[in-house]
C-alpha positions as MATLAB code, in Angstrom:
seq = 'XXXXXXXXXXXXXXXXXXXXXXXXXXXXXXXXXXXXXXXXXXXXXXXXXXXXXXXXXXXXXXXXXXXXXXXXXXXXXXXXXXXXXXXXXXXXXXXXXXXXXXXXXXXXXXXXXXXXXXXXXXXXXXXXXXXXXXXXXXXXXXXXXXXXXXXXXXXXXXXXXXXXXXXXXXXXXXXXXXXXXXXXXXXXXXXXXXXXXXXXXXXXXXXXXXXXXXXXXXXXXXXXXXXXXXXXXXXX';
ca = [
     113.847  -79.181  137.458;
     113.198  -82.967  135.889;
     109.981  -84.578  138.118;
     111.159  -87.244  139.522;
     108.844  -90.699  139.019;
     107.278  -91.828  142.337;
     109.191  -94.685  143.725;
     110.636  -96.279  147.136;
     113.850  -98.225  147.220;
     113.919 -101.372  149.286;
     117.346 -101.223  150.285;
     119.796 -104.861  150.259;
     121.139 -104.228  153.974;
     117.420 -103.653  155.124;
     116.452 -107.312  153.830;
     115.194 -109.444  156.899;
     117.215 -112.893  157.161;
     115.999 -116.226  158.347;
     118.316 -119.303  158.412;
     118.923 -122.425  159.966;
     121.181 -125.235  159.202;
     119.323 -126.204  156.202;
     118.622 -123.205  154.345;
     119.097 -119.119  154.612;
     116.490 -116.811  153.400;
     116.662 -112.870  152.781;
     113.510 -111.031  152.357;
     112.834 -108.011  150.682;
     109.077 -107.673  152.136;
     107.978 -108.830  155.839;
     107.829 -112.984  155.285;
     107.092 -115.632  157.232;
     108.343 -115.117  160.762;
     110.071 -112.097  159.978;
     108.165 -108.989  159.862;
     108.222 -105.161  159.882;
     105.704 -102.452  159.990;
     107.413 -100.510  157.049;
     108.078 -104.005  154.799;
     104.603 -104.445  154.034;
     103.371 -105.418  150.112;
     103.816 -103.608  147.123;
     100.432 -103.783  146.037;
      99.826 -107.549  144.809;
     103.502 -108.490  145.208;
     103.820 -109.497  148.880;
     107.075 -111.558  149.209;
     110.658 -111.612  147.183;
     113.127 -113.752  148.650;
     116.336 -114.841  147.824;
     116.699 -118.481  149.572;
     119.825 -120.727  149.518;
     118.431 -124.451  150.598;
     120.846 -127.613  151.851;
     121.327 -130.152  149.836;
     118.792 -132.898  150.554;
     116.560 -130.596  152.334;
     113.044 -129.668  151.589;
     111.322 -126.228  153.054;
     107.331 -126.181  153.191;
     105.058 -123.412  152.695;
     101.664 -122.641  153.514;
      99.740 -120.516  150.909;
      97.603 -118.477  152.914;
      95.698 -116.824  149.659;
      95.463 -118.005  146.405;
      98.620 -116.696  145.182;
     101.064 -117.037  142.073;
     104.401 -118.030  143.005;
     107.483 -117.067  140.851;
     110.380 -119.144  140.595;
     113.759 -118.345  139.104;
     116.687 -121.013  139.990;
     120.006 -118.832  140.427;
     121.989 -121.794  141.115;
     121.233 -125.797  140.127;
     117.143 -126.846  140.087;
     114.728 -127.355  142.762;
     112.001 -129.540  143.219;
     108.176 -128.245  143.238;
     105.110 -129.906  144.849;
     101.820 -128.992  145.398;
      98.804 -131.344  146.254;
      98.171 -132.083  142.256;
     101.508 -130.659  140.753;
     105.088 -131.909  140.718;
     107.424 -130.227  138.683;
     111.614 -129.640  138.695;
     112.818 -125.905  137.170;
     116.200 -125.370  136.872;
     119.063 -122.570  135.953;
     118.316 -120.794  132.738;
     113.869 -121.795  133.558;
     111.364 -119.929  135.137;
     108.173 -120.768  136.177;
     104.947 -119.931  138.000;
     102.904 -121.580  139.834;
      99.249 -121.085  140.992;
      98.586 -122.271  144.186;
      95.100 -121.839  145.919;
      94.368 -120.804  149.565;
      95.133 -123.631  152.147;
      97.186 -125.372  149.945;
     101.193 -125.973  150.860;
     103.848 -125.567  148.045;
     106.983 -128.037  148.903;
     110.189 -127.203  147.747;
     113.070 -129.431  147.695;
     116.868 -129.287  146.677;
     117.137 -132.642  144.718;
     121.264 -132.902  145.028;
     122.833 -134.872  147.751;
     126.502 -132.537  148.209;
     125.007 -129.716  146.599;
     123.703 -126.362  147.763;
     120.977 -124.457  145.648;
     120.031 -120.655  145.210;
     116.927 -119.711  144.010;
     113.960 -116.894  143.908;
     110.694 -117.323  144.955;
     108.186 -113.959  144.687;
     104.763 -114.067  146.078;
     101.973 -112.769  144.401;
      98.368 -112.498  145.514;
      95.750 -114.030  142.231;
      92.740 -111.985  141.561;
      90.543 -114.772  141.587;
      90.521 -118.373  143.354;
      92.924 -121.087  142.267;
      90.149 -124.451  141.898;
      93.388 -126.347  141.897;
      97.034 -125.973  141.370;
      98.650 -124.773  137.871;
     102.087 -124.231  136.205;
     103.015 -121.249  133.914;
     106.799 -122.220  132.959;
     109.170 -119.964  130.463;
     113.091 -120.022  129.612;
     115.860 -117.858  128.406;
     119.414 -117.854  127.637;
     122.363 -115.643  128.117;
     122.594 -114.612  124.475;
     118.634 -113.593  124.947;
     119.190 -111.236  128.085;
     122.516 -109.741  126.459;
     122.046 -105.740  126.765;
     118.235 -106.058  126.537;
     115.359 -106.942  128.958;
     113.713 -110.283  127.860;
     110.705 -111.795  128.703;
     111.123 -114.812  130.834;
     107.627 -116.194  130.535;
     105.848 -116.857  127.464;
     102.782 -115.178  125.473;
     100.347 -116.718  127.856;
     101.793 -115.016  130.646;
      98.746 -112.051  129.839;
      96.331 -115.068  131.536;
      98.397 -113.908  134.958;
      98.603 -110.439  136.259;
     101.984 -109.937  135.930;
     105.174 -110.023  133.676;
     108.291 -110.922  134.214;
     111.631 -109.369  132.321;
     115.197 -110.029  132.988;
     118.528 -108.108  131.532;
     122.307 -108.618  132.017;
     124.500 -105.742  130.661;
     127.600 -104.673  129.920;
     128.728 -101.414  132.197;
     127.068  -98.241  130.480;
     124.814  -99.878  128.616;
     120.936  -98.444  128.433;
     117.621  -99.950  127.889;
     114.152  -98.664  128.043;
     111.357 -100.480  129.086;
     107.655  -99.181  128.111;
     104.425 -100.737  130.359;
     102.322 -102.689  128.302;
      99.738 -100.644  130.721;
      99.996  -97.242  132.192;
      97.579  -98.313  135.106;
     100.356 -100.876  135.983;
     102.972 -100.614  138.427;
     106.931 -101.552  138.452;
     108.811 -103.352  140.925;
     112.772 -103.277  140.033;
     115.379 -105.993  141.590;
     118.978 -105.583  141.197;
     120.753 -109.234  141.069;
     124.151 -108.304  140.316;
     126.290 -105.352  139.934;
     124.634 -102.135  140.190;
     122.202  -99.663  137.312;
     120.405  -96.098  137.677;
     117.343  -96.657  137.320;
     115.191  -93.178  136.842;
     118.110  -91.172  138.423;
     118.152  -93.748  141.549;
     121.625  -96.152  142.134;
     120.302  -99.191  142.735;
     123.381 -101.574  144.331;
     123.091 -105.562  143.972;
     120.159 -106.935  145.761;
     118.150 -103.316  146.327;
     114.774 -103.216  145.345;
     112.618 -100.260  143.358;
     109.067  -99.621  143.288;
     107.730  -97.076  141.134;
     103.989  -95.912  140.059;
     102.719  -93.394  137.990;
     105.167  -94.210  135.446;
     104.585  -95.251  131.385;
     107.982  -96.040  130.745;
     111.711  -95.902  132.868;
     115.211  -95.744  131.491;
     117.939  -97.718  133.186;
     121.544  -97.670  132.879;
     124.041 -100.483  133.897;
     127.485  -98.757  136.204;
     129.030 -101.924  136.198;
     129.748 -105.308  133.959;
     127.704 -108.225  133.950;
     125.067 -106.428  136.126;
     121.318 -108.315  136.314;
     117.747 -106.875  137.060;
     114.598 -108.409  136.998;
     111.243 -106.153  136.403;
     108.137 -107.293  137.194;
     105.084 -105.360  136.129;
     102.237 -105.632  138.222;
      98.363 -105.286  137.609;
      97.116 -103.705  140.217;
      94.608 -105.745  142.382;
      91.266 -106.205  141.364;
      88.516 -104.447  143.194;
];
């Protein structure tokens, strides 16, 4: 019998959802107001959302901890703002920011008839943020084409994560090897559906998985996204 790699799916129908006539949220992890006992953090990665924001609007966030906050635009550009930092990332961009405790991250859909999709993941920093910071990458579709691409720069070893994205053709494979074997994965499905160490994953489904020095994934469908994030585990 093949051992199976530690893991938990975070299935798309068990996402809580928070809306309003402004924006709609789904969360992968307990966020905000909505909150389950089973939905808690994967070790420093504590919220993955999927938001959809009004045109005109802005939502406002309070950062609790120092925490890195991961943005990847799905749809059109949104607005940042922090109490030193103002910065505008759009489709095709990524970019982090580092936002210390008691601080409040603004976020604003800059279009008047326009709505906007976007990602924001929540990461808790090892170490106090004296003041806010940006981290900011970009890719393109030829870049991602049957291969998992960085979407942050060199630099990103300053923060304890990294970030790869892929979109593949149906039965297309890749194999992606952690830079450390202390790290842990966290797998997100965007479109489409993959097996992912002999688990279907289905568009918006999450996988963790420990223990693990490298996974294979295969794509079941065309045009199908993931995102992996590799995650240092917290400092002690």
């Amino acid at each position: 019998m093949i051992a199976q790699t530690p893991g938990k799916i975070f299935l798309a129908d068990e996402r809580g959802l928070a809306e309003s006539d402004r924006f709609r949220r789904y969360s992968t992890f307990s966020f905000g107001a909505w909150a389950r006992p089973h939905k808690g953090p994967f070790g420093r990665l504590f919220g993955l959302n999927e938001e959809t924001l009004a045109d005109g609007h802005t939502l406002v966030f309070t950062v609790v901890e120092a925490s890195h906050v991961f943005i990847v635009p799905i749809t059109g550009a949104v607005v940042l703002a922090s109490d030193v930092l103002e910065t505008t990332v759009s489709v095709e961009e990524a970019t982090v920011l580092t936002l210390p405790a008691d601080s409040t991250l603004h976020v604003r859909n800059p279009y008047d008839t326009k709505l906007v999709s976007f990602l924001h993941l929540w990461l808790l920093a090892d170490a106090p943020a004296a003041a806010s910071s940006e981290l900011r990458g970009s890719f393109s579709s030829e870049a991602i084409h049957n291969q998992l691409a960085r979407l942050l720069p060199a630099t990103d070893n300053l923060l304890p994560f990294t970030a790869s994205l892929g979109r593949f053709d149906g039965r297309q494979e890749a194999v992606y090897q952690l830079e450390n074997t202390a790290n842990s994965l966290f797998v997100f499905v965007l479109a489409g559906a993959f097996e992912v160490e002999s688990r279907l994953l289905h568009e918006k489904d999450g996988l963790a998985l420990w223990d693990v020095a490298e996974i294979e994934l295969e794509a079941l469908s065309n045009d199908a996204l993931i995102l992996v994030l590799e995650l240092a585990p917290l400092a002690s």
